[in-house]
CSV table of C-alpha atoms in Angstrom, one decimal:
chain,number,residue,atom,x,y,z
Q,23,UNK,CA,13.0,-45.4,28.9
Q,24,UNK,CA,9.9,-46.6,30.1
Q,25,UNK,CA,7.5,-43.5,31.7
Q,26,UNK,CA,9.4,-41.1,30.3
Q,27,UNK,CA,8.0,-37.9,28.1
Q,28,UNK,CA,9.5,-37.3,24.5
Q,29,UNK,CA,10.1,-33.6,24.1
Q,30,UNK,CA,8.3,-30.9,23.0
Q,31,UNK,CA,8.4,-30.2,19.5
Q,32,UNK,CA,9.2,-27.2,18.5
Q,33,UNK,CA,6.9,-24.6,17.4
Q,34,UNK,CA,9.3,-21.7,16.3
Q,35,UNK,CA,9.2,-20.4,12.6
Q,36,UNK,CA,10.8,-17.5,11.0
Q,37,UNK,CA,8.6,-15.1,8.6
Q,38,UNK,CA,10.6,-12.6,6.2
Q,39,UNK,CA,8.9,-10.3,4.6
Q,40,UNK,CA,10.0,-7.6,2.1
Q,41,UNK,CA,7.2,-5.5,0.9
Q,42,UNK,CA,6.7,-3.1,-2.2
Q,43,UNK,CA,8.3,-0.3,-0.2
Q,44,UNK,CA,11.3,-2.1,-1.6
Q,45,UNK,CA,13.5,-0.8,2.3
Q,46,UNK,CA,14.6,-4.2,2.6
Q,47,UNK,CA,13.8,-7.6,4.7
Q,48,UNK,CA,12.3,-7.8,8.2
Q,49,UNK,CA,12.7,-10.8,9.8
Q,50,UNK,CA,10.5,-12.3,12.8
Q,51,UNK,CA,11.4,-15.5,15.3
Q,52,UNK,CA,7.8,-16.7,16.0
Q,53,UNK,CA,6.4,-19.3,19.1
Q,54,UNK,CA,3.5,-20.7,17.4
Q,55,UNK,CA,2.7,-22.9,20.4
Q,56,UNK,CA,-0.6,-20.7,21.3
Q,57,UNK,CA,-0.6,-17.5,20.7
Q,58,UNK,CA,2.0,-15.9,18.4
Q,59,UNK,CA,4.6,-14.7,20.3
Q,60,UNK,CA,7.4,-12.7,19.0
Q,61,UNK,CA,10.6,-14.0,20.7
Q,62,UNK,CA,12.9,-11.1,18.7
Q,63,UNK,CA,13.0,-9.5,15.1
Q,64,UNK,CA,15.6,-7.7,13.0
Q,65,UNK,CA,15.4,-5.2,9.6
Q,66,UNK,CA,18.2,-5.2,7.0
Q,67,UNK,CA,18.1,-2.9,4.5
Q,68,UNK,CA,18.8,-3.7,0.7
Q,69,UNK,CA,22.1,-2.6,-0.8
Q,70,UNK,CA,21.8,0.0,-3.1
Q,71,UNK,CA,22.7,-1.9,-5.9
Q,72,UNK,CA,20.3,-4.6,-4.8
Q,73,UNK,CA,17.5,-2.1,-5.1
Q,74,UNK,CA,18.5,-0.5,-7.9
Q,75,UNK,CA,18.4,-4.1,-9.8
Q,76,UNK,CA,15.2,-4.8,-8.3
Q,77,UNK,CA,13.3,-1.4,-9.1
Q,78,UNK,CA,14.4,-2.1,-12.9
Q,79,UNK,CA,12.8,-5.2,-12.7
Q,80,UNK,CA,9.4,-4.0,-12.3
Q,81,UNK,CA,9.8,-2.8,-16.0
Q,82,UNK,CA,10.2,-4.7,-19.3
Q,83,UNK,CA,13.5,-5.0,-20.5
Q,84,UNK,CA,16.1,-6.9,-22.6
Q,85,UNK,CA,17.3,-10.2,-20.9
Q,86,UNK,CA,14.9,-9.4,-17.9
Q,87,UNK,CA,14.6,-13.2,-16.8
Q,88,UNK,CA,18.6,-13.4,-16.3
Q,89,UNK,CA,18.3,-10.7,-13.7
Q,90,UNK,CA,15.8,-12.2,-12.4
Q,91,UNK,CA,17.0,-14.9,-11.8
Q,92,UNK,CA,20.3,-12.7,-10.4
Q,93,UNK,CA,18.6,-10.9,-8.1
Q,94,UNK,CA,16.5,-13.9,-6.4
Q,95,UNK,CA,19.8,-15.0,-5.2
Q,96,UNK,CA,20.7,-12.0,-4.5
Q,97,UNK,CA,17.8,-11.7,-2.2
Q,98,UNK,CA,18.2,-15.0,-1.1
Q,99,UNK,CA,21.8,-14.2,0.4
Q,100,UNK,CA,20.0,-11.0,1.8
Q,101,UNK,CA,17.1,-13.2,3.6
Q,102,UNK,CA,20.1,-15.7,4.9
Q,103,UNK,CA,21.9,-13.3,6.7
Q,104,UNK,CA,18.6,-12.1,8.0
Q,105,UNK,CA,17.9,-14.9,9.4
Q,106,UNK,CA,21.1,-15.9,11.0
Q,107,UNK,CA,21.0,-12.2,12.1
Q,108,UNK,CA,17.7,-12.9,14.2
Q,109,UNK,CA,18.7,-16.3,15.0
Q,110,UNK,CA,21.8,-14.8,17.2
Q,111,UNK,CA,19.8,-11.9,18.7
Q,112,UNK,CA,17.6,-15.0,20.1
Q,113,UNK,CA,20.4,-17.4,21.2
Q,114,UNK,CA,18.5,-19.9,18.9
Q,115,UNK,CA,20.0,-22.6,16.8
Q,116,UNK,CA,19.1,-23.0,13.2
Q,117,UNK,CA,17.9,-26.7,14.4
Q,118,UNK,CA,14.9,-25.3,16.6
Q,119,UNK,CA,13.2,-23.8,14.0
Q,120,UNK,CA,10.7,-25.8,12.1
Q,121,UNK,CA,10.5,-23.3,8.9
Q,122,UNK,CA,11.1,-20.2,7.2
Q,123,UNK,CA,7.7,-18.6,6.1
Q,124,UNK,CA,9.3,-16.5,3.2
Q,125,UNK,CA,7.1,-14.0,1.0
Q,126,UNK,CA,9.1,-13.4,-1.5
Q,127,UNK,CA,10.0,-9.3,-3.4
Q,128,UNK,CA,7.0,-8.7,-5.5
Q,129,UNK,CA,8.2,-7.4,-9.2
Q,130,UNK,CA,4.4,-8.0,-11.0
Q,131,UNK,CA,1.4,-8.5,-9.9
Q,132,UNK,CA,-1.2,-9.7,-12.7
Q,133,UNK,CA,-4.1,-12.3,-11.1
Q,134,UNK,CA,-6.4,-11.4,-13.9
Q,135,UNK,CA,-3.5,-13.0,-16.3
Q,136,UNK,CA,-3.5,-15.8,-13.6
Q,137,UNK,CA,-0.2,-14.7,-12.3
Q,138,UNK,CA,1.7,-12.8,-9.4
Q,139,UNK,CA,5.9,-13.1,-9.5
Q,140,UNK,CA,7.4,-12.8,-6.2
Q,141,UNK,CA,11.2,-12.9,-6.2
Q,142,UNK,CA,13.7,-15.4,-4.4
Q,143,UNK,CA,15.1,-18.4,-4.6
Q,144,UNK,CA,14.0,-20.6,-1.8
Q,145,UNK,CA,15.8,-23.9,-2.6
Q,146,UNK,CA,18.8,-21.8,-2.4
Q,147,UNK,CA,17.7,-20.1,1.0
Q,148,UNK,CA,16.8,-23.7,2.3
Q,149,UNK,CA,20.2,-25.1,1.8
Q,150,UNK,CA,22.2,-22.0,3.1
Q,151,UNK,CA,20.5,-21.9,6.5
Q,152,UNK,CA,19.8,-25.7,7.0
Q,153,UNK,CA,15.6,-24.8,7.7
Q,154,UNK,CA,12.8,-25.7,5.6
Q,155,UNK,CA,11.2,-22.8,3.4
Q,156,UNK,CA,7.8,-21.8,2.7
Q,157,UNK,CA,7.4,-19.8,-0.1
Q,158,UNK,CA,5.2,-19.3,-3.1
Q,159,UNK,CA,2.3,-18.4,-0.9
Q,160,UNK,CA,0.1,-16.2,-3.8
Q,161,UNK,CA,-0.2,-18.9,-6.8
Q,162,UNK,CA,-2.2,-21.2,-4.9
Q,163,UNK,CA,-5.1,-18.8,-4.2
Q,164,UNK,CA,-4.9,-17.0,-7.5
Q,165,UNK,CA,-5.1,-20.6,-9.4
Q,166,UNK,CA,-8.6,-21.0,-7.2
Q,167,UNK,CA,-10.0,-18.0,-9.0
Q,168,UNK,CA,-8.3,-15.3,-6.4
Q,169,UNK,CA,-6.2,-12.0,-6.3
Q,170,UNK,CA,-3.6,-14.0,-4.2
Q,171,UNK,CA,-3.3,-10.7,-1.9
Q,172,UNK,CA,-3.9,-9.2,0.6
Q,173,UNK,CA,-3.0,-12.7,2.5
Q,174,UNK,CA,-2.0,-10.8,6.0
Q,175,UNK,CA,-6.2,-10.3,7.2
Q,176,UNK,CA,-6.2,-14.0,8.1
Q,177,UNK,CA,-3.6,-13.4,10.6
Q,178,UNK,CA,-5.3,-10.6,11.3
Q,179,UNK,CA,-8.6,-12.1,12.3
Q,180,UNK,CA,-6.4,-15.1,14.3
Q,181,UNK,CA,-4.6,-12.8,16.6
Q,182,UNK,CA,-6.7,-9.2,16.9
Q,183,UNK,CA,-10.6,-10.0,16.5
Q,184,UNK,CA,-12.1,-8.8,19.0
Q,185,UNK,CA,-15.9,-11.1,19.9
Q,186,UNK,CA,-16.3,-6.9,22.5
Q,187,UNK,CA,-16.2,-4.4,19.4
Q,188,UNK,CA,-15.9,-3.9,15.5
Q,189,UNK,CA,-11.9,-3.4,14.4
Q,190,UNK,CA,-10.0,-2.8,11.7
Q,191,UNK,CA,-6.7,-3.2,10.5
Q,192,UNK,CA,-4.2,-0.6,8.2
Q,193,UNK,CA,-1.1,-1.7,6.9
Q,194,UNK,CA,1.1,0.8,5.4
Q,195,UNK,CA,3.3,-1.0,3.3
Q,196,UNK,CA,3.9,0.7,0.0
Q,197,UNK,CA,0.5,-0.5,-0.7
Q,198,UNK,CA,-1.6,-0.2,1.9
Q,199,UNK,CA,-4.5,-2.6,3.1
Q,200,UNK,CA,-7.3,-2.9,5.0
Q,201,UNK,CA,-8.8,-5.7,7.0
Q,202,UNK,CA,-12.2,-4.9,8.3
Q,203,UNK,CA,-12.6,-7.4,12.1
Q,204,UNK,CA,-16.6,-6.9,12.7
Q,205,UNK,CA,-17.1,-8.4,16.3
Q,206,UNK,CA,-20.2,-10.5,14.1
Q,207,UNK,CA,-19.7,-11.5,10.7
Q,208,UNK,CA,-17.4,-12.4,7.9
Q,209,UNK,CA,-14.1,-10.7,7.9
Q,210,UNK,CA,-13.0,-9.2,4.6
Q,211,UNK,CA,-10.0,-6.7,3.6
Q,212,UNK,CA,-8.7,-5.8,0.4
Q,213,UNK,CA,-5.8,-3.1,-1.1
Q,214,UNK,CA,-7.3,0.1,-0.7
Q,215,UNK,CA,-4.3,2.1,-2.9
Q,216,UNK,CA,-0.9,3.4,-2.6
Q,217,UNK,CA,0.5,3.6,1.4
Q,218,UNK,CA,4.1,5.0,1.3
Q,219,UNK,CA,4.9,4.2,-2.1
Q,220,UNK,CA,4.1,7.2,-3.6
Q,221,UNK,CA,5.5,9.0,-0.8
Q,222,UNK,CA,8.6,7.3,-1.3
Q,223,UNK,CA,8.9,7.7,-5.0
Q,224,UNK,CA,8.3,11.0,-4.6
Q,225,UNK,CA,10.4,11.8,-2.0
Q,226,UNK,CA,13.7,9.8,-4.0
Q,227,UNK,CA,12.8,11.5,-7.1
Q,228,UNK,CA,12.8,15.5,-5.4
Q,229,UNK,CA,14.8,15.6,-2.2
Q,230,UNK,CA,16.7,12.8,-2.8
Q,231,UNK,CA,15.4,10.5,0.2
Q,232,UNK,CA,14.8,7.3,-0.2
Q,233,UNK,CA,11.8,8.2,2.2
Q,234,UNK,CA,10.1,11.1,3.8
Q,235,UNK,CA,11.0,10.6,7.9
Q,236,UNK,CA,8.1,11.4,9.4
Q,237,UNK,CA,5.8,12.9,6.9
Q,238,UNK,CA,8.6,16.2,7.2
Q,239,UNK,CA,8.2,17.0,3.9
Q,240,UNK,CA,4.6,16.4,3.5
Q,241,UNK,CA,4.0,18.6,6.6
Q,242,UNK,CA,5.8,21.7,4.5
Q,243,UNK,CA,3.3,21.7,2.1
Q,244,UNK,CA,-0.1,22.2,1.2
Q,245,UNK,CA,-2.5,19.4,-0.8
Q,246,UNK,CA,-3.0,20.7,-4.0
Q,247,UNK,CA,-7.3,20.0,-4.3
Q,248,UNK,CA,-7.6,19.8,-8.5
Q,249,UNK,CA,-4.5,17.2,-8.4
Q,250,UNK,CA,-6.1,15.2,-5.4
Q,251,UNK,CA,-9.1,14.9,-6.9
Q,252,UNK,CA,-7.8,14.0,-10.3
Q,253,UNK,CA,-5.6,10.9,-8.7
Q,254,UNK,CA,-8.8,10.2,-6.8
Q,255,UNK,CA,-10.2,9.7,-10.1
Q,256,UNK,CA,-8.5,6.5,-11.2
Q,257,UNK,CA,-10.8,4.0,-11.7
Q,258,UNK,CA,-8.8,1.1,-9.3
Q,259,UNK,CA,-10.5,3.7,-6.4
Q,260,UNK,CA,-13.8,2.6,-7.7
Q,261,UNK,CA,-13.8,-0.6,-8.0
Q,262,UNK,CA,-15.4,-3.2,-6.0
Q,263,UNK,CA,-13.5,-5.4,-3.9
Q,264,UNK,CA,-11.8,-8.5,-3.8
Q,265,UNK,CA,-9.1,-6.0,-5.1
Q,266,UNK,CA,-5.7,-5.6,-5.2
Q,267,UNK,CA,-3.0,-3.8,-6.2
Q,268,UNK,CA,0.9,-3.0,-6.6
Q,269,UNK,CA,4.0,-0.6,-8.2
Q,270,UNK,CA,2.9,-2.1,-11.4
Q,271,UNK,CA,0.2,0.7,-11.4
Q,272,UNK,CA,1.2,3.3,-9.3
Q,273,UNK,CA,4.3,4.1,-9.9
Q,274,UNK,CA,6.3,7.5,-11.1
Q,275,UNK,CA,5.2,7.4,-14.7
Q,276,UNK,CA,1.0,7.6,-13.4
Q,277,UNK,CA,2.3,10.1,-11.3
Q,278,UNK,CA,3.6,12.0,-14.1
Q,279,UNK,CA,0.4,11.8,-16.1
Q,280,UNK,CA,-1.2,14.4,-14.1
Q,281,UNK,CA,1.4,16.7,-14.6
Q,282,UNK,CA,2.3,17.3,-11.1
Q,283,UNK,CA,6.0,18.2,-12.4
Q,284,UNK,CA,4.6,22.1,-12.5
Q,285,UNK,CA,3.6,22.0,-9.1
Q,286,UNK,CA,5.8,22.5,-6.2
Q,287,UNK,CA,7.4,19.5,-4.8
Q,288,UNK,CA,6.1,20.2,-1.0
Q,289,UNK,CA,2.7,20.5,-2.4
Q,290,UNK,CA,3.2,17.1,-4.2
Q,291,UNK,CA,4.4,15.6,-1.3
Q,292,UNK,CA,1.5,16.2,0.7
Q,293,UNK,CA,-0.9,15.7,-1.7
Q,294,UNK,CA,0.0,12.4,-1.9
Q,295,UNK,CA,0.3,11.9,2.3
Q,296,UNK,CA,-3.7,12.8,1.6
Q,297,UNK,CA,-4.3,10.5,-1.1
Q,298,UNK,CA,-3.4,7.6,1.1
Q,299,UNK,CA,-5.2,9.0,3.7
Q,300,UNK,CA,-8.1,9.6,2.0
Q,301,UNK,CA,-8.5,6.3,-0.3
Q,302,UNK,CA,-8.4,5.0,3.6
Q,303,UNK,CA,-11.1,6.9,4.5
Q,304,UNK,CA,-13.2,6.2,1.5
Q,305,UNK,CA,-12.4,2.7,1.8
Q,306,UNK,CA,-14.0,2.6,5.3
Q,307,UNK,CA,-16.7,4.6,4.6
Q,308,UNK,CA,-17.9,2.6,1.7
Q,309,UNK,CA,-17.2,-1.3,3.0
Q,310,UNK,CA,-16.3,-1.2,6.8
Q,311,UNK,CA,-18.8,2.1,8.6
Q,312,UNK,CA,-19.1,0.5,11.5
Q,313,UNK,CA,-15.1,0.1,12.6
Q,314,UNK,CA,-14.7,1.9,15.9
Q,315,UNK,CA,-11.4,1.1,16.3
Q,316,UNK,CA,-8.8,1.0,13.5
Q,317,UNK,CA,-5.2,0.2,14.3
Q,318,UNK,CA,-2.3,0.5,11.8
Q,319,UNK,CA,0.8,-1.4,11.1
Q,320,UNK,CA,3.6,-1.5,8.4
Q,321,UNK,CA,6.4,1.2,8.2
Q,322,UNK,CA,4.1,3.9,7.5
Q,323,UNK,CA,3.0,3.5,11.3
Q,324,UNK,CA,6.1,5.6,11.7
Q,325,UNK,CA,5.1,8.9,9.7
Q,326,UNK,CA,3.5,11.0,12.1
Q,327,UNK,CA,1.9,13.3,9.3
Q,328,UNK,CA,0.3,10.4,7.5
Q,329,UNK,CA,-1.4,9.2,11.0
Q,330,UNK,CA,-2.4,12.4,11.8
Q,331,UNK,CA,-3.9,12.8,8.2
Q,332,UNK,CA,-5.8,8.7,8.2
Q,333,UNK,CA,-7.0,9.9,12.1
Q,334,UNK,CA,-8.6,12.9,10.4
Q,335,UNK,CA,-10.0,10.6,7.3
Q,336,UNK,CA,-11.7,8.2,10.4
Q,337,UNK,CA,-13.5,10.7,12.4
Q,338,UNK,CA,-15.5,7.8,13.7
Q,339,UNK,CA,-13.0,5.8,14.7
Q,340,UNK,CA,-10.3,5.5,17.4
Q,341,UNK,CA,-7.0,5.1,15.5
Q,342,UNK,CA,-3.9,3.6,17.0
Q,343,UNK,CA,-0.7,1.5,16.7
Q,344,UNK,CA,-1.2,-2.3,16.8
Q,345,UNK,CA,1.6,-2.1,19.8
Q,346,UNK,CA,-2.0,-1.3,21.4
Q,347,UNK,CA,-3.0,-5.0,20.9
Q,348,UNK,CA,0.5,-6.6,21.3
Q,349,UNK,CA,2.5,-6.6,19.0
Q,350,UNK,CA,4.7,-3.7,17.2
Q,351,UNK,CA,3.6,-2.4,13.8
Q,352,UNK,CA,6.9,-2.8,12.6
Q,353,UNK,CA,6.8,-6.7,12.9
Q,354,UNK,CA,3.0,-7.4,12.1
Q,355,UNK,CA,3.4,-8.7,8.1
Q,356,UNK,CA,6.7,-10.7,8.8
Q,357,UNK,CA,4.8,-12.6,11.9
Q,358,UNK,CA,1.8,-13.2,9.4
Q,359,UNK,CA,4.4,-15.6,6.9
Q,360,UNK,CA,5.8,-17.2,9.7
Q,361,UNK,CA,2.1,-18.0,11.2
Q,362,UNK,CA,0.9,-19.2,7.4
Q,363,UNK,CA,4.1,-21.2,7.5
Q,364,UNK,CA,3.2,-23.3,9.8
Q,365,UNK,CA,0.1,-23.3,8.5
Q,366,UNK,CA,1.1,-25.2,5.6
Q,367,UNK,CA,3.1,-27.4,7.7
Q,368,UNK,CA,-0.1,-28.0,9.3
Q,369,UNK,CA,-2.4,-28.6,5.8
Q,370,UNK,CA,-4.7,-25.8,7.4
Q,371,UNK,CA,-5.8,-22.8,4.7
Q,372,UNK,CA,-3.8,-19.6,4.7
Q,373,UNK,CA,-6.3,-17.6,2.4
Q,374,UNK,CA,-9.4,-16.2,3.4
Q,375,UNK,CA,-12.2,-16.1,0.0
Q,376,UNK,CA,-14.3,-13.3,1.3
Q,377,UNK,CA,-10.6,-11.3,1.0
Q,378,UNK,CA,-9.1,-12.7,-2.5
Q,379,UNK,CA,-12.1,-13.8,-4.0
Q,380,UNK,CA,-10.8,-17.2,-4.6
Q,381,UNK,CA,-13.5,-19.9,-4.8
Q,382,UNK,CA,-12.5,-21.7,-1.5
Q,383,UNK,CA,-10.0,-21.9,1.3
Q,384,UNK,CA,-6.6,-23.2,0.2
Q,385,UNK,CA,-3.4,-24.2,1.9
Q,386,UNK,CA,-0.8,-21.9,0.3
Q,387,UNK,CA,2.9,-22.6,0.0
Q,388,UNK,CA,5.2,-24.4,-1.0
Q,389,UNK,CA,7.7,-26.9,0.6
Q,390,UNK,CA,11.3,-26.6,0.2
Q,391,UNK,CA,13.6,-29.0,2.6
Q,392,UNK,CA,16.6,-28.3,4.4
């Protein structure tokens, strides 16, 4: 009809993420019209079978591309029902979503073979909810000549630089990162070590936990200084960044090299709270001094110990939750796919080359239809 407006098109994506803590899949209904705005989010955790399958994956084995392949359905049925899960909390319909930003379940990591495997099957995922999928956001920067991670600083710089002071960002995934937010000048991040994954191991492998709630363990016991300083030896500590990082080299068996089976498991425990703290604090004293404000995000947000321990590694520097800045910690990585979803959509660049090291921006991503 003449003088009339079409309607607005929609700017709502979901972004699931399911990170080397290997807890299960967090998924986020994003606005993208302006600002991102989180319009409701949801956490399902991975059957133990599901877990089990994908933990065994992260090691050779006979017939490993079968299960694989298994398991990426697997997951796929997993991130479905995540996402009609999140879709009902939000009284949205499947139709007013543009796409799924999907990261995929990391099971190798290995950029300097020109290579990073993240599990799923997105065709699969695409035709189950009826929504486009993003996925296969790492190969793109990795074929430029980068790491392919840490890709969550760009969202990073989109929604939290500051132009009043110098922040940073912490996520505490199982690997943990940093993205360093100077009020002038180029934004760079990188994988500073192990975040809860360590923790995690740990805490499945002695108390039977598939974590440690709230640093409790880690509070009972004492850091043992001769096996921190040992694990604070490996050379990934040393190296310069773009960097990154991932179970395939800090898992149990590097663990076990250093013998800490004599020791006791308390002691362990907090020793490694400390050696994620204090990779942190190297990290920032060596590439970021100047942060005055650091705010963290990821599950390890949530273990009170392990703040208190990074607050005491940044003596410098006010630390805090991103709920600070707007948005809960808990929610901060799945947002990020959703935002570099659209991105693709959009043919705008999802990587930042100061971060991975690639040679220039790239659009990441690729497009599977509904």
């Amino acid at each position: 009809m003449s003088g009339s407006k079409s309607p607005a098109r929609s700017e709502l994506y979901i972004g699931l993420m399911s990170g080397t803590s290997l807890d299960g899949v967090d998924a986020a209904l994003v606005d993208l019209r302006a600002r991102p705005l989180l319009r409701g989010a949801v956490s399902v955790p991975y059957p133990k079978g599901l877990k089990a399958m994908l933990l065994a994956l992260h090691e050779p084995s006979m017939d490993e591309l079968h299960f694989a392949s298994v398991a990426g359905v697997e997951l796929s049925r997993l991130y479905a029902s995540a996402v009609g899960r999140v879709l009902r909390k939000c009284h949205v319909s499947a139709r007013a979503v543009r796409a799924i930003g999907c990261h995929g379940q990391t099971v190798r990591h290995a950029p300097a073979a020109g290579y990073s495997v993240q599990l799923g099957n997105p065709a699969w995922l695409a035709e189950r909810t009826g929504i486009p999928v993003v996925a296969d956001f790492r190969s793109g920067d990795i074929a430029a000549g980068g790491q392919g991670a840490p890709l969550v600083p760009a969202f990073h710089a989109a929604v939290f630089q500051s132009k009043r002071v110098h922040r940073a960002i912490v996520n505490l995934g199982g690997i943990a990162n940093l993205t360093d937010l100077p009020n002038r000048g180029p934004v760079t991040g990188f994988d500073t070590g192990p975040g809860n994954m360590l923790l995690d191991t740990w805490a499945r492998e002695k108390f039977g936990r598939d974590f440690d709630r709230g640093g409790m363990l880690a509070s009972r016991g004492r850091p043992i200084e001769s096996l921190l300083r040992a694990l604070l030896a490996d050379s990934y500590f040393r190296r310069l960044p773009p960097k990154s990082t991932g179970r395939d080299r800090f898992n149990l068996d590097w663990l076990r090299r250093f013998g800490v089976v004599r020791y006791k498991a308390e002691d362990v425990q907090a020793s490694l709270a400390e050696l994620t703290a204090r990779s942190i604090g190297d990290a920032f004293a060596r590439f970021c001094p100047g942060a005055r404000e650091v705010y963290l995000c990821g599950g390890g947000a949530r273990n009170t110990d392990l703040v208190r321990r990074i607050a005491l590694a940044l003596p410098k520097s006010a630390v805090a939750s991103t709920a600070q800045l707007g948005i809960h910690p808990d929610w901060v990585e799945a947002m990020a796919f959703a935002w570099l979803a659209q991105r693709r959509l959009k043919l705008q660049p999802g990587n930042l080359p100061k971060v991975t090291g690639a040679a220039k921006p790239r659009v990441l991503g690729a497009i599977y239809a509904a």
